[in-house]
PDB file of C-alpha atoms in Angstrom:
ATOM      1  CA  MET A  17     103.706  91.964 121.737  1.00 75.00           C
ATOM      2  CA  GLN A  18     104.747  93.484 125.034  1.00 84.00           C
ATOM      3  CA  GLU A  19     104.419  97.136 125.838  1.00 92.00           C
ATOM      4  CA  ILE A  20     107.684  99.016 125.407  1.00 95.00           C
ATOM      5  CA  ARG A  21     108.430 102.312 127.123  1.00 97.00           C
ATOM      6  CA  ILE A  22     111.069 104.849 126.261  1.00 97.00           C
ATOM      7  CA  PRO A  23     111.966 107.890 128.368  1.00 97.00           C
ATOM      8  CA  ILE A  24     112.196 111.140 126.433  1.00 97.00           C
ATOM      9  CA  CYS A  25     114.435 113.875 127.811  1.00 95.00           C
ATOM     10  CA  SER A  26     116.585 115.177 124.954  1.00 94.00           C
ATOM     11  CA  ASP A  27     116.602 115.576 121.181  1.00 92.00           C
ATOM     12  CA  THR A  28     118.540 112.318 120.744  1.00 95.00           C
ATOM     13  CA  ASP A  29     115.613 110.500 122.411  1.00 97.00           C
ATOM     14  CA  ILE A  30     113.298 111.871 119.704  1.00 96.00           C
ATOM     15  CA  VAL A  31     115.300 109.962 117.072  1.00 95.00           C
ATOM     16  CA  ALA A  32     115.414 106.853 119.308  1.00 96.00           C
ATOM     17  CA  ALA A  33     111.626 106.980 119.890  1.00 97.00           C
ATOM     18  CA  ARG A  34     110.758 107.132 116.219  1.00 96.00           C
ATOM     19  CA  LYS A  35     113.176 104.303 115.432  1.00 96.00           C
ATOM     20  CA  LEU A  36     111.508 102.209 118.126  1.00 97.00           C
ATOM     21  CA  GLY A  37     108.049 103.094 116.771  1.00 97.00           C
ATOM     22  CA  ARG A  38     109.161 102.028 113.314  1.00 97.00           C
ATOM     23  CA  GLU A  39     110.432  98.691 114.685  1.00 96.00           C
ATOM     24  CA  MET A  40     107.151  98.060 116.513  1.00 96.00           C
ATOM     25  CA  GLY A  41     105.175  98.995 113.410  1.00 96.00           C
ATOM     26  CA  THR A  42     107.270  96.663 111.268  1.00 96.00           C
ATOM     27  CA  LYS A  43     106.430  93.774 113.629  1.00 95.00           C
ATOM     28  CA  LEU A  44     102.748  94.608 113.198  1.00 95.00           C
ATOM     29  CA  GLY A  45     103.070  94.447 109.412  1.00 94.00           C
ATOM     30  CA  PHE A  46     102.535  98.104 108.488  1.00 96.00           C
ATOM     31  CA  SER A  47     103.489  99.256 104.983  1.00 96.00           C
ATOM     32  CA  SER A  48     106.572 101.434 104.508  1.00 95.00           C
ATOM     33  CA  SER A  49     104.502 104.572 103.925  1.00 95.00           C
ATOM     34  CA  GLU A  50     102.449 103.901 107.075  1.00 97.00           C
ATOM     35  CA  LEU A  51     105.687 103.358 109.018  1.00 97.00           C
ATOM     36  CA  THR A  52     106.871 106.752 107.841  1.00 97.00           C
ATOM     37  CA  LEU A  53     103.585 108.368 108.940  1.00 97.00           C
ATOM     38  CA  ILE A  54     103.896 106.715 112.362  1.00 98.00           C
ATOM     39  CA  ALA A  55     107.575 107.662 112.797  1.00 98.00           C
ATOM     40  CA  THR A  56     106.841 111.266 111.845  1.00 97.00           C
ATOM     41  CA  ALA A  57     103.875 111.531 114.244  1.00 97.00           C
ATOM     42  CA  ILE A  58     106.104 110.171 117.045  1.00 97.00           C
ATOM     43  CA  SER A  59     108.775 112.705 116.147  1.00 96.00           C
ATOM     44  CA  GLU A  60     106.280 115.577 116.450  1.00 95.00           C
ATOM     45  CA  ILE A  61     104.857 114.576 119.833  1.00 96.00           C
ATOM     46  CA  ALA A  62     108.293 113.666 121.234  1.00 96.00           C
ATOM     47  CA  ARG A  63     109.624 117.067 120.218  1.00 94.00           C
ATOM     48  CA  ASN A  64     106.681 118.798 121.897  1.00 93.00           C
ATOM     49  CA  MET A  65     107.547 116.850 125.018  1.00 95.00           C
ATOM     50  CA  VAL A  66     111.203 117.931 124.982  1.00 94.00           C
ATOM     51  CA  THR A  67     110.338 121.559 124.115  1.00 92.00           C
ATOM     52  CA  TYR A  68     107.534 122.142 126.610  1.00 92.00           C
ATOM     53  CA  ALA A  69     107.705 119.475 129.331  1.00 92.00           C
ATOM     54  CA  HIS A  70     111.490 118.765 129.112  1.00 92.00           C
ATOM     55  CA  ASP A  71     110.880 115.090 129.794  1.00 92.00           C
ATOM     56  CA  GLY A  72     108.287 112.364 129.664  1.00 96.00           C
ATOM     57  CA  VAL A  73     107.665 108.791 128.577  1.00 98.00           C
ATOM     58  CA  ILE A  74     106.373 107.323 125.323  1.00 98.00           C
ATOM     59  CA  SER A  75     104.989 103.792 125.332  1.00 98.00           C
ATOM     60  CA  PHE A  76     104.110 101.504 122.457  1.00 98.00           C
ATOM     61  CA  ALA A  77     101.685  98.585 122.499  1.00 97.00           C
ATOM     62  CA  ALA A  78      99.826  96.416 120.034  1.00 96.00           C
ATOM     63  CA  VAL A  79      96.042  96.813 120.210  1.00 96.00           C
ATOM     64  CA  GLY A  80      92.986  95.352 118.545  1.00 92.00           C
ATOM     65  CA  THR A  81      91.844  91.872 117.617  1.00 88.00           C
ATOM     66  CA  THR A  82      93.337  89.295 115.270  1.00 83.00           C
ATOM     67  CA  ASN A  83      91.284  90.848 112.463  1.00 85.00           C
ATOM     68  CA  LYS A  84      92.097  94.441 113.226  1.00 89.00           C
ATOM     69  CA  ARG A  85      95.503  95.226 114.603  1.00 93.00           C
ATOM     70  CA  GLY A  86      96.985  98.557 115.425  1.00 96.00           C
ATOM     71  CA  LEU A  87      99.789 100.339 117.190  1.00 97.00           C
ATOM     72  CA  LEU A  88      98.893 102.365 120.273  1.00 98.00           C
ATOM     73  CA  ILE A  89     101.294 105.143 121.190  1.00 98.00           C
ATOM     74  CA  VAL A  90     100.903 106.911 124.525  1.00 98.00           C
ATOM     75  CA  ALA A  91     102.940 109.994 125.373  1.00 97.00           C
ATOM     76  CA  GLU A  92     102.817 111.138 128.987  1.00 97.00           C
ATOM     77  CA  ASP A  93     104.523 114.056 130.643  1.00 95.00           C
ATOM     78  CA  LYS A  94     104.269 116.043 133.837  1.00 94.00           C
ATOM     79  CA  GLY A  95     105.024 119.322 132.132  1.00 92.00           C
ATOM     80  CA  PRO A  96     103.182 122.644 132.328  1.00 93.00           C
ATOM     81  CA  GLY A  97     100.186 121.306 130.374  1.00 92.00           C
ATOM     82  CA  ILE A  98      98.334 123.056 127.569  1.00 91.00           C
ATOM     83  CA  ALA A  99      95.987 125.863 128.583  1.00 87.00           C
ATOM     84  CA  ASP A 100      94.002 126.030 125.340  1.00 88.00           C
ATOM     85  CA  LEU A 101      93.789 122.663 123.589  1.00 90.00           C
ATOM     86  CA  SER A 102      91.744 123.835 120.618  1.00 89.00           C
ATOM     87  CA  LEU A 103      94.330 126.545 119.947  1.00 89.00           C
ATOM     88  CA  ALA A 104      97.215 124.043 120.280  1.00 90.00           C
ATOM     89  CA  LEU A 105      95.504 121.808 117.718  1.00 91.00           C
ATOM     90  CA  GLN A 106      95.275 124.624 115.187  1.00 90.00           C
ATOM     91  CA  ASP A 107      97.633 124.580 112.210  1.00 90.00           C
ATOM     92  CA  GLY A 108     100.344 127.174 112.532  1.00 89.00           C
ATOM     93  CA  TYR A 109      99.833 127.945 116.206  1.00 90.00           C
ATOM     94  CA  SER A 110     103.030 127.793 118.235  1.00 90.00           C
ATOM     95  CA  THR A 111     104.418 129.417 121.356  1.00 88.00           C
ATOM     96  CA  SER A 112     107.981 128.353 120.469  1.00 86.00           C
ATOM     97  CA  LYS A 113     108.611 129.750 116.941  1.00 83.00           C
ATOM     98  CA  SER A 114     108.125 126.280 115.448  1.00 88.00           C
ATOM     99  CA  LEU A 115     105.963 125.774 112.360  1.00 87.00           C
ATOM    100  CA  GLY A 116     103.034 124.945 114.626  1.00 84.00           C
ATOM    101  CA  LEU A 117     102.269 121.675 112.881  1.00 85.00           C
ATOM    102  CA  GLY A 118     103.304 119.270 115.644  1.00 87.00           C
ATOM    103  CA  LEU A 119     100.035 118.392 117.369  1.00 92.00           C
ATOM    104  CA  PRO A 120      97.629 119.018 114.462  1.00 93.00           C
ATOM    105  CA  GLY A 121     100.095 117.232 112.172  1.00 93.00           C
ATOM    106  CA  ALA A 122     100.377 114.145 114.401  1.00 95.00           C
ATOM    107  CA  LYS A 123      96.577 114.070 114.609  1.00 95.00           C
ATOM    108  CA  ARG A 124      96.292 114.064 110.816  1.00 95.00           C
ATOM    109  CA  LEU A 125      98.913 111.323 110.407  1.00 96.00           C
ATOM    110  CA  MET A 126      97.292 108.903 112.869  1.00 97.00           C
ATOM    111  CA  ASP A 127      93.836 107.275 112.767  1.00 97.00           C
ATOM    112  CA  GLU A 128      92.882 108.017 116.348  1.00 97.00           C
ATOM    113  CA  PHE A 129      94.142 110.854 118.464  1.00 97.00           C
ATOM    114  CA  GLU A 130      93.174 111.872 121.997  1.00 96.00           C
ATOM    115  CA  ILE A 131      94.749 114.529 124.109  1.00 95.00           C
ATOM    116  CA  ASP A 132      94.183 115.240 127.752  1.00 95.00           C
ATOM    117  CA  SER A 133      96.022 118.105 129.341  1.00 93.00           C
ATOM    118  CA  LYS A 134      95.733 119.915 132.618  1.00 92.00           C
ATOM    119  CA  PRO A 135      97.717 123.081 133.306  1.00 93.00           C
ATOM    120  CA  GLY A 136     100.229 122.385 136.071  1.00 92.00           C
ATOM    121  CA  VAL A 137      99.621 118.614 135.973  1.00 94.00           C
ATOM    122  CA  GLY A 138     100.747 117.393 132.582  1.00 94.00           C
ATOM    123  CA  THR A 139      99.688 116.080 129.198  1.00 95.00           C
ATOM    124  CA  VAL A 140      98.684 112.633 127.953  1.00 97.00           C
ATOM    125  CA  ILE A 141      98.395 111.937 124.237  1.00 97.00           C
ATOM    126  CA  LYS A 142      96.996 108.623 123.009  1.00 98.00           C
ATOM    127  CA  MET A 143      97.139 107.841 119.331  1.00 98.00           C
ATOM    128  CA  ILE A 144      96.509 104.726 117.253  1.00 98.00           C
ATOM    129  CA  LYS A 145      97.367 103.719 113.720  1.00 97.00           C
ATOM    130  CA  TRP A 146      95.334 100.796 112.374  1.00 97.00           C
ATOM    131  CA  ASN A 147      96.878  98.372 109.949  1.00 94.00           C
ATOM    132  CA  ARG A 148      94.725  98.542 106.820  1.00 83.00           C
ATOM    133  CA  ARG A 149      96.392  95.625 105.104  1.00 74.00           C
ATOM    134  CA  GLN A 150      94.646  93.017 107.220  1.00 64.00           C
TER     135      GLN A 150
ATOM    136  CA  MET B  13     126.754 113.128 114.043  1.00 76.00           C
ATOM    137  CA  PRO B  14     128.321 115.687 111.684  1.00 85.00           C
ATOM    138  CA  VAL B  15     127.202 115.768 108.053  1.00 93.00           C
ATOM    139  CA  PRO B  16     130.089 115.287 105.585  1.00 95.00           C
ATOM    140  CA  ILE B  17     130.287 118.237 103.186  1.00 96.00           C
ATOM    141  CA  LEU B  18     132.211 117.565  99.980  1.00 96.00           C
ATOM    142  CA  LYS B  19     133.655 120.297  97.755  1.00 97.00           C
ATOM    143  CA  GLN B  20     133.216 119.565  94.067  1.00 95.00           C
ATOM    144  CA  GLY B  21     134.403 122.518  91.965  1.00 95.00           C
ATOM    145  CA  ALA B  22     132.121 125.442  92.713  1.00 95.00           C
ATOM    146  CA  LEU B  23     129.615 123.170  94.437  1.00 97.00           C
ATOM    147  CA  LEU B  24     129.259 121.867  97.946  1.00 98.00           C
ATOM    148  CA  ILE B  25     127.583 118.491  98.300  1.00 98.00           C
ATOM    149  CA  ALA B  26     126.234 117.573 101.722  1.00 97.00           C
ATOM    150  CA  THR B  27     125.097 113.987 101.972  1.00 97.00           C
ATOM    151  CA  LEU B  28     123.278 113.107 105.167  1.00 96.00           C
ATOM    152  CA  GLN B  29     124.458 109.775 106.586  1.00 94.00           C
ATOM    153  CA  ASP B  30     121.861 109.153 109.281  1.00 92.00           C
ATOM    154  CA  ALA B  31     118.921 110.781 111.064  1.00 91.00           C
ATOM    155  CA  LEU B  32     119.963 114.121 112.527  1.00 93.00           C
ATOM    156  CA  THR B  33     119.108 115.292 116.002  1.00 91.00           C
ATOM    157  CA  ASP B  34     117.858 118.860 116.421  1.00 90.00           C
ATOM    158  CA  LYS B  35     121.328 119.955 117.531  1.00 92.00           C
ATOM    159  CA  ASP B  36     122.886 118.238 114.492  1.00 94.00           C
ATOM    160  CA  TRP B  37     120.564 120.254 112.227  1.00 93.00           C
ATOM    161  CA  LEU B  38     121.651 123.529 113.840  1.00 93.00           C
ATOM    162  CA  ASP B  39     125.370 122.640 113.651  1.00 94.00           C
ATOM    163  CA  PHE B  40     124.950 121.567 110.028  1.00 96.00           C
ATOM    164  CA  GLN B  41     123.224 124.828 109.126  1.00 94.00           C
ATOM    165  CA  PHE B  42     126.142 126.946 110.427  1.00 94.00           C
ATOM    166  CA  GLU B  43     128.888 124.684 109.104  1.00 95.00           C
ATOM    167  CA  LEU B  44     127.394 124.722 105.612  1.00 96.00           C
ATOM    168  CA  THR B  45     126.894 128.478 105.427  1.00 95.00           C
ATOM    169  CA  LYS B  46     130.421 128.985 106.733  1.00 95.00           C
ATOM    170  CA  LEU B  47     131.875 126.656 104.068  1.00 97.00           C
ATOM    171  CA  VAL B  48     130.039 128.546 101.307  1.00 97.00           C
ATOM    172  CA  GLY B  49     132.325 131.476 102.167  1.00 96.00           C
ATOM    173  CA  VAL B  50     135.473 129.394 102.728  1.00 97.00           C
ATOM    174  CA  HIS B  51     135.244 127.728  99.300  1.00 97.00           C
ATOM    175  CA  ARG B  52     133.443 130.613  97.543  1.00 97.00           C
ATOM    176  CA  SER B  53     130.819 128.089  96.448  1.00 97.00           C
ATOM    177  CA  THR B  54     128.021 129.096  94.095  1.00 96.00           C
ATOM    178  CA  GLY B  55     125.780 126.134  94.820  1.00 97.00           C
ATOM    179  CA  VAL B  56     124.921 123.693  97.591  1.00 98.00           C
ATOM    180  CA  ILE B  57     123.255 120.326  97.109  1.00 98.00           C
ATOM    181  CA  LEU B  58     121.626 118.703 100.123  1.00 98.00           C
ATOM    182  CA  ASP B  59     121.201 114.984  99.585  1.00 98.00           C
ATOM    183  CA  LEU B  60     118.500 113.589 101.899  1.00 97.00           C
ATOM    184  CA  THR B  61     118.294 110.095 100.371  1.00 97.00           C
ATOM    185  CA  VAL B  62     119.031 108.436 103.725  1.00 96.00           C
ATOM    186  CA  LEU B  63     116.335 110.279 105.702  1.00 96.00           C
ATOM    187  CA  ASP B  64     113.261 108.232 106.589  1.00 95.00           C
ATOM    188  CA  VAL B  65     111.565 111.093 108.434  1.00 95.00           C
ATOM    189  CA  LEU B  66     111.314 114.799 107.649  1.00 96.00           C
ATOM    190  CA  ASP B  67     109.272 116.319 110.446  1.00 95.00           C
ATOM    191  CA  SER B  68     108.350 119.942 111.066  1.00 94.00           C
ATOM    192  CA  PHE B  69     111.660 120.733 112.784  1.00 94.00           C
ATOM    193  CA  ALA B  70     113.743 119.261 109.959  1.00 95.00           C
ATOM    194  CA  THR B  71     111.603 121.067 107.389  1.00 95.00           C
ATOM    195  CA  LYS B  72     112.054 124.360 109.200  1.00 94.00           C
ATOM    196  CA  SER B  73     115.815 123.706 109.363  1.00 94.00           C
ATOM    197  CA  LEU B  74     115.951 123.023 105.616  1.00 95.00           C
ATOM    198  CA  ARG B  75     114.078 126.236 104.872  1.00 95.00           C
ATOM    199  CA  THR B  76     116.505 128.136 107.105  1.00 95.00           C
ATOM    200  CA  ILE B  77     119.532 126.516 105.465  1.00 95.00           C
ATOM    201  CA  ALA B  78     118.273 127.338 101.955  1.00 95.00           C
ATOM    202  CA  GLU B  79     117.582 130.939 102.956  1.00 95.00           C
ATOM    203  CA  MET B  80     120.986 131.333 104.687  1.00 95.00           C
ATOM    204  CA  VAL B  81     122.811 129.833 101.702  1.00 95.00           C
ATOM    205  CA  LYS B  82     120.948 132.223  99.396  1.00 94.00           C
ATOM    206  CA  LEU B  83     121.897 135.186 101.589  1.00 94.00           C
ATOM    207  CA  ARG B  84     125.512 134.066 101.230  1.00 94.00           C
ATOM    208  CA  GLY B  85     125.166 134.317  97.463  1.00 94.00           C
ATOM    209  CA  ALA B  86     124.814 130.627  96.627  1.00 96.00           C
ATOM    210  CA  ARG B  87     121.995 128.405  95.434  1.00 96.00           C
ATOM    211  CA  ALA B  88     120.588 125.461  97.374  1.00 97.00           C
ATOM    212  CA  ILE B  89     118.948 122.394  95.890  1.00 97.00           C
ATOM    213  CA  VAL B  90     117.441 119.609  97.992  1.00 98.00           C
ATOM    214  CA  VAL B  91     117.565 116.135  96.453  1.00 98.00           C
ATOM    215  CA  GLY B  92     116.660 112.571  97.396  1.00 98.00           C
ATOM    216  CA  ILE B  93     113.364 112.957  99.241  1.00 98.00           C
ATOM    217  CA  HIS B  94     111.979 109.420  99.541  1.00 97.00           C
ATOM    218  CA  PRO B  95     108.414 108.855  98.181  1.00 97.00           C
ATOM    219  CA  ASP B  96     107.123 107.845 101.666  1.00 97.00           C
ATOM    220  CA  VAL B  97     108.651 110.992 103.135  1.00 97.00           C
ATOM    221  CA  ALA B  98     107.073 113.133 100.389  1.00 97.00           C
ATOM    222  CA  PHE B  99     103.677 111.505 101.100  1.00 96.00           C
ATOM    223  CA  THR B 100     103.997 112.149 104.844  1.00 96.00           C
ATOM    224  CA  MET B 101     105.068 115.768 104.360  1.00 95.00           C
ATOM    225  CA  VAL B 102     101.986 116.437 102.232  1.00 95.00           C
ATOM    226  CA  GLN B 103      99.744 114.764 104.854  1.00 92.00           C
ATOM    227  CA  LEU B 104     101.351 116.803 107.593  1.00 92.00           C
ATOM    228  CA  GLY B 105     101.009 120.039 105.640  1.00 91.00           C
ATOM    229  CA  LEU B 106     104.750 120.662 105.379  1.00 92.00           C
ATOM    230  CA  THR B 107     106.167 122.493 102.373  1.00 92.00           C
ATOM    231  CA  LEU B 108     109.686 123.491 101.434  1.00 92.00           C
ATOM    232  CA  HIS B 109     108.348 126.855 100.171  1.00 86.00           C
ATOM    233  CA  GLY B 110     110.504 128.025  97.305  1.00 82.00           C
ATOM    234  CA  ILE B 111     113.402 125.625  97.817  1.00 94.00           C
ATOM    235  CA  GLU B 112     114.532 124.012  94.581  1.00 95.00           C
ATOM    236  CA  THR B 113     114.367 120.223  94.538  1.00 97.00           C
ATOM    237  CA  GLY B 114     115.745 117.477  92.337  1.00 97.00           C
ATOM    238  CA  LEU B 115     115.146 113.751  92.139  1.00 98.00           C
ATOM    239  CA  ASP B 116     118.641 112.655  93.140  1.00 97.00           C
ATOM    240  CA  LEU B 117     122.240 113.864  93.264  1.00 97.00           C
ATOM    241  CA  GLU B 118     122.682 113.457  89.510  1.00 97.00           C
ATOM    242  CA  ASP B 119     119.592 115.569  88.870  1.00 97.00           C
ATOM    243  CA  GLY B 120     120.790 118.168  91.389  1.00 97.00           C
ATOM    244  CA  ILE B 121     124.185 118.513  89.692  1.00 96.00           C
ATOM    245  CA  SER B 122     122.561 118.829  86.288  1.00 96.00           C
ATOM    246  CA  LEU B 123     120.140 121.495  87.606  1.00 96.00           C
ATOM    247  CA  MET B 124     123.101 123.468  88.955  1.00 95.00           C
ATOM    248  CA  LYS B 125     124.440 123.787  85.397  1.00 92.00           C
ATOM    249  CA  HIS B 126     121.411 125.847  84.420  1.00 86.00           C
ATOM    250  CA  PRO B 127     120.478 129.302  85.644  1.00 75.00           C
ATOM    251  CA  THR B 128     117.810 129.492  88.339  1.00 68.00           C
ATOM    252  CA  GLU B 129     115.275 130.807  85.821  1.00 55.00           C
ATOM    253  CA  PHE B 130     115.553 127.533  83.937  1.00 48.00           C
ATOM    254  CA  ARG B 131     112.936 125.978  86.177  1.00 49.00           C
ATOM    255  CA  SER B 132     110.206 128.218  87.425  1.00 45.00           C
ATOM    256  CA  HIS B 133     108.418 127.458  90.675  1.00 46.00           C
TER     257      HIS B 133
END
């Protein structure tokens, strides 16, 4: 499966990104509840991108071996970056009057979650969901 | 994409047709609360059967809608949350706070026939 990239610059792209993630996940054989977890995690990180960085790119790729397959989602932006990562990963913390569950929520929904952010440079989030049915 | 809002007696029934963008949610919230006054509705049912994702923004919008509807003197009931969506919301830590819920539209209409105290939360 080839890597697919989708630019994110408005709220309509958030819906498009999660639909694309769901399609990719379907190809990888995820269950419907896992697809919902994946789509929701994408929605949260894509919204963060639109809210804080205004634009960015989300890419999807299949990872793993024939025995263990997963969906890798990478979200990259050149926004303001996150000054305090541990604070941003805390439930209920938000600088935008949201519920503050975006980043910590996405982390809980996925199996692997890495975030690298530098103030003034941008943010990269890598997250993987493994297919448990194989 | 606007959400169709149907008037049925004293009730308003809003059935979502597709995923809503953030702007759609905000438009929907104002349209619905406006219509509560136009039709002097006493209850609003929000049918989310079609939604395959309820993220933190959508959840916050629903809470706002329910609170606005209540402030306008009507009752809001959310129906049709898919099992996968319910599972994800619990994983994510999202709650609808005190918003009344029903299984489907039929359940929502039947709940509307009883006073709020009928079901305690």
